[in-house]
Short mmCIF file of C-alpha atoms (C1' of nucleotides) in Angstrom, two decimals:
data_model
loop_
_atom_site.label_atom_id
_atom_site.label_comp_id
_atom_site.label_asym_id
_atom_site.label_seq_id
_atom_site.Cartn_x
_atom_site.Cartn_y
_atom_site.Cartn_z
CA UNK S 1 -110.51 54.34 40.17
CA UNK S 2 -108.87 57.14 41.72
CA UNK S 3 -108.80 57.93 45.69
CA UNK S 4 -109.45 55.25 48.22
CA UNK S 5 -112.96 55.06 48.78
CA UNK S 6 -112.86 51.74 50.07
CA UNK S 7 -110.26 51.88 52.70
CA UNK S 8 -111.85 49.12 54.88
CA UNK S 9 -110.92 46.15 52.68
CA UNK S 10 -108.85 44.90 54.82
CA UNK S 11 -111.21 42.52 56.71
CA UNK S 12 -112.47 40.31 54.17
CA UNK S 13 -109.45 39.09 51.99
CA UNK S 14 -109.69 35.94 53.66
CA UNK S 15 -112.93 35.24 52.24
CA UNK S 16 -111.91 35.51 48.56
CA UNK S 17 -111.97 32.54 46.69
CA UNK S 18 -109.06 30.78 45.10
CA UNK S 19 -108.66 30.26 41.44
CA UNK S 20 -108.93 26.81 40.92
CA UNK S 21 -105.90 24.85 39.46
CA UNK S 22 -108.04 24.02 36.02
CA UNK S 23 -107.62 27.96 35.31
CA UNK S 24 -103.90 27.69 34.78
CA UNK S 25 -104.15 24.19 32.66
CA UNK S 26 -104.22 26.25 29.39
CA UNK S 27 -102.00 28.00 27.16
CA UNK S 28 -100.06 30.45 28.76
CA UNK S 29 -101.54 33.32 26.80
CA UNK S 30 -104.94 32.74 28.06
CA UNK S 31 -103.91 32.68 31.46
CA UNK S 32 -101.95 35.78 31.11
CA UNK S 33 -105.03 37.62 29.84
CA UNK S 34 -107.26 36.46 32.34
CA UNK S 35 -105.05 36.83 35.46
CA UNK S 36 -105.36 40.63 34.83
CA UNK S 37 -108.14 41.47 37.38
CA UNK S 38 -107.51 38.74 39.85
CA UNK S 39 -106.26 39.33 43.56
CA UNK S 40 -102.81 38.51 44.42
CA UNK S 41 -102.82 37.79 48.25
CA UNK S 42 -99.76 37.14 51.00
CA UNK S 43 -101.06 37.22 54.44
CA UNK S 44 -102.79 40.51 55.04
CA UNK S 45 -101.27 41.90 51.92
CA UNK S 46 -103.38 41.89 48.77
CA UNK S 47 -103.28 43.78 45.53
CA UNK S 48 -105.23 43.62 42.07
CA UNK S 49 -103.28 42.26 39.17
CA UNK S 50 -103.10 44.86 36.47
CA UNK S 51 -100.29 43.82 34.31
CA UNK S 52 -98.96 40.40 32.97
CA UNK S 53 -96.60 38.88 30.33
CA UNK S 54 -96.72 35.46 28.99
CA UNK S 55 -93.68 33.54 28.47
CA UNK S 56 -94.07 30.31 26.38
CA UNK S 57 -91.98 27.30 26.24
CA UNK S 58 -89.37 26.16 23.60
CA UNK S 59 -90.55 28.26 20.80
CA UNK S 60 -89.98 31.46 22.95
CA UNK S 61 -86.37 32.41 23.22
CA UNK S 62 -86.98 35.17 25.81
CA UNK S 63 -88.46 32.40 28.07
CA UNK S 64 -86.26 31.01 30.89
CA UNK S 65 -87.77 27.56 29.88
CA UNK S 66 -86.51 28.00 26.27
CA UNK S 67 -82.93 26.10 26.86
CA UNK S 68 -84.96 22.99 28.60
CA UNK S 69 -84.87 22.09 32.16
CA UNK S 70 -82.26 22.82 34.59
CA UNK S 71 -82.24 23.30 38.54
CA UNK S 72 -83.86 26.73 38.15
CA UNK S 73 -86.55 26.35 35.37
CA UNK S 74 -87.78 22.87 36.86
CA UNK S 75 -90.64 24.49 38.14
CA UNK S 76 -91.83 25.88 35.18
CA UNK S 77 -92.03 22.24 33.68
CA UNK S 78 -93.97 21.28 36.69
CA UNK S 79 -97.77 21.06 37.43
CA UNK S 80 -99.70 24.42 36.89
CA UNK S 81 -100.63 26.74 39.67
CA UNK S 82 -97.26 27.14 41.07
CA UNK S 83 -95.19 29.82 41.92
CA UNK S 84 -91.90 30.32 39.96
CA UNK S 85 -89.77 33.26 41.61
CA UNK S 86 -86.14 34.05 40.48
CA UNK S 87 -83.62 36.41 40.88
CA UNK S 88 -82.85 39.18 38.49
CA UNK S 89 -80.26 41.68 38.21
CA UNK S 90 -78.55 40.16 41.24
CA UNK S 91 -80.70 42.41 43.38
CA UNK S 92 -84.53 42.04 42.42
CA UNK S 93 -86.77 38.97 42.27
CA UNK S 94 -89.65 38.45 39.92
CA UNK S 95 -93.06 36.43 40.44
CA UNK S 96 -94.54 34.11 37.56
CA UNK S 97 -97.30 31.61 37.84
CA UNK S 98 -96.78 28.39 36.09
CA UNK S 99 -99.34 27.45 33.37
CA UNK S 100 -99.96 24.64 31.11
CA UNK S 101 -100.22 20.84 32.15
CA UNK S 102 -97.05 18.98 33.91
CA UNK S 103 -94.25 18.66 31.09
CA UNK S 104 -95.50 21.54 29.16
CA UNK S 105 -93.59 24.69 30.10
CA UNK S 106 -95.35 27.95 30.06
CA UNK S 107 -95.50 30.85 32.67
CA UNK S 108 -96.96 34.40 33.36
CA UNK S 109 -94.76 36.94 34.70
CA UNK S 110 -96.85 39.34 37.39
CA UNK S 111 -95.54 42.89 36.42
CA UNK S 112 -97.80 45.05 38.64
CA UNK S 113 -100.56 45.14 41.20
CA UNK S 114 -102.80 47.74 42.53
CA UNK S 115 -102.31 47.85 46.29
CA UNK S 116 -105.93 46.95 48.12
CA UNK S 117 -104.92 45.75 51.62
CA UNK S 118 -102.05 45.86 53.87
CA UNK S 119 -100.75 49.21 52.56
CA UNK S 120 -99.03 50.03 56.03
CA UNK S 121 -96.76 46.66 55.57
CA UNK S 122 -96.12 47.65 51.71
CA UNK S 123 -94.81 51.02 52.80
CA UNK S 124 -92.63 49.76 55.64
CA UNK S 125 -91.00 47.30 53.00
CA UNK S 126 -90.70 50.43 50.36
CA UNK S 127 -89.69 53.46 52.31
CA UNK S 128 -89.64 56.72 50.20
CA UNK S 129 -92.56 55.64 47.81
CA UNK S 130 -94.85 58.65 47.66
CA UNK S 131 -98.06 57.41 45.91
CA UNK S 132 -99.81 54.20 46.64
CA UNK S 133 -99.81 53.23 43.15
CA UNK S 134 -96.15 53.36 42.97
CA UNK S 135 -95.79 50.89 45.67
CA UNK S 136 -96.06 47.72 43.18
CA UNK S 137 -96.14 48.67 39.85
CA UNK S 138 -93.40 46.76 38.62
CA UNK S 139 -92.09 43.00 38.59
CA UNK S 140 -89.47 43.93 41.16
CA UNK S 141 -91.33 46.46 42.99
CA UNK S 142 -94.44 44.09 43.70
CA UNK S 143 -92.43 41.24 45.00
CA UNK S 144 -90.73 43.96 47.40
CA UNK S 145 -93.72 45.34 48.61
CA UNK S 146 -95.57 41.94 48.96
CA UNK S 147 -92.93 40.31 50.67
CA UNK S 148 -92.52 37.58 48.06
CA UNK S 149 -89.08 36.02 48.10
CA UNK S 150 -87.25 32.80 46.49
CA UNK S 151 -88.46 31.22 49.59
CA UNK S 152 -91.85 31.07 47.76
CA UNK S 153 -90.42 29.27 44.63
CA UNK S 154 -92.55 26.08 44.17
CA UNK S 155 -95.47 27.50 46.25
CA UNK S 156 -98.84 26.54 45.49
CA UNK S 157 -101.02 29.67 44.51
CA UNK S 158 -104.10 27.74 45.00
CA UNK S 159 -103.43 26.81 48.82
CA UNK S 160 -100.78 29.56 50.01
CA UNK S 161 -99.07 31.24 51.44
CA UNK S 162 -99.40 33.04 48.18
CA UNK S 163 -102.86 32.93 46.48
CA UNK S 164 -104.55 34.16 43.42
CA UNK S 165 -108.03 34.73 44.17
CA UNK S 166 -111.17 35.88 42.37
CA UNK S 167 -112.05 39.58 43.11
CA UNK S 168 -114.57 40.59 45.43
CA UNK S 169 -116.70 41.99 42.92
CA UNK S 170 -116.61 41.85 38.99
CA UNK S 171 -115.19 44.93 37.52
CA UNK S 172 -115.64 46.40 34.13
CA UNK S 173 -112.22 46.52 32.93
CA UNK S 174 -110.68 46.88 29.25
CA UNK S 175 -107.49 44.92 28.87
CA UNK S 176 -104.77 45.96 26.24
CA UNK S 177 -102.18 44.24 24.51
CA UNK S 178 -98.53 45.18 23.83
CA UNK S 179 -94.94 43.57 23.16
CA UNK S 180 -93.38 42.54 26.26
CA UNK S 181 -90.98 44.66 27.99
CA UNK S 182 -87.07 44.67 28.66
CA UNK S 183 -86.34 41.55 26.54
CA UNK S 184 -84.18 41.08 23.60
CA UNK S 185 -85.71 38.18 21.68
CA UNK S 186 -89.13 38.16 20.15
CA UNK S 187 -89.50 41.70 21.16
CA UNK S 188 -92.43 42.43 18.96
CA UNK S 189 -94.64 39.37 20.18
CA UNK S 190 -97.84 41.06 21.67
CA UNK S 191 -97.85 38.99 25.02
CA UNK S 192 -98.07 41.84 27.57
CA UNK S 193 -101.69 42.20 29.05
CA UNK S 194 -102.52 45.43 31.07
CA UNK S 195 -105.75 47.14 32.40
CA UNK S 196 -106.36 50.30 30.53
CA UNK S 197 -106.71 53.34 32.68
"C1'" DC E 1 -89.06 66.16 31.52
"C1'" DA E 2 -85.85 62.21 29.01
"C1'" DA E 3 -81.97 59.60 28.80
"C1'" DT E 4 -78.15 56.76 31.33
"C1'" DA E 5 -75.29 54.63 34.60
"C1'" DG E 6 -74.89 51.60 38.52
"C1'" DA E 7 -76.04 48.20 41.72
"C1'" DT E 8 -75.10 43.05 42.41
"C1'" DC E 9 -75.29 37.68 41.94
"C1'" DA E 10 -77.67 32.89 40.64
"C1'" DT E 11 -77.28 30.79 36.69
"C1'" DC E 12 -75.41 28.89 32.41
"C1'" DT E 13 -71.27 28.78 29.03
"C1'" DG J 1 -66.53 34.99 32.64
"C1'" DA J 2 -71.06 37.03 30.90
"C1'" DT J 3 -75.55 37.98 31.27
"C1'" DG J 4 -80.16 39.48 32.73
"C1'" DA J 5 -88.32 39.14 32.21
"C1'" DT J 6 -85.37 45.74 37.11
"C1'" DC J 7 -85.19 49.92 39.76
"C1'" DT J 8 -83.55 54.30 41.46
"C1'" DA J 9 -80.61 58.06 41.61
"C1'" DT J 10 -78.38 61.34 39.00
"C1'" DT J 11 -77.40 64.19 35.12
"C1'" DG J 12 -78.54 66.99 31.33
"C1'" DC J 13 -82.19 69.63 28.43
#
DNA sequence: CAATAGATCATCT
DNA sequence: GATGATCTATTGC
């Protein structure tokens, strides 16, 4: 969809229905694939999830949970439907959603969203960005644009302040699969899901 | 355009 | 003390 034909969307995001916790109580791969197309909401700011990656548990060397429970990774071992936010490269923060039942590690990295509402707020947090689609088209960019920080680590995404909701209308999308980005281990595992443009 | 370096710090060894 | 699920500016064709 190019152009911005529905620029009045801001009014109704609070009526979107949160995805139920049972949605997350499944293998991380399924959750990752089906999160594509859902809507990420934080206050008045929202965006459609267009790219995700699955990180498995103890069998996935690329996953933070690979080495077991530590103060940082304990959220991943907790109940599904919660946010895992961590600092990367000393500068940026990345948002994950915990999948699989409590005790079973597995999570989904949200890599990109397409801005839907709250565009002015996003621009304020990301000065210098030219195109709307560049505001949140990366893991570090989307947390910046949407004001998500480590304060939200452990937050329940079925309750807020960060929410994952069903989109207002079902859209026809084609989901593509590829290897994950920027990792060293298991670099050929097809665990990245994204919307075909 | 494509390739590369630098920023910067919590976490784990 | 090394590392990393990134981004941006800059350099070089």
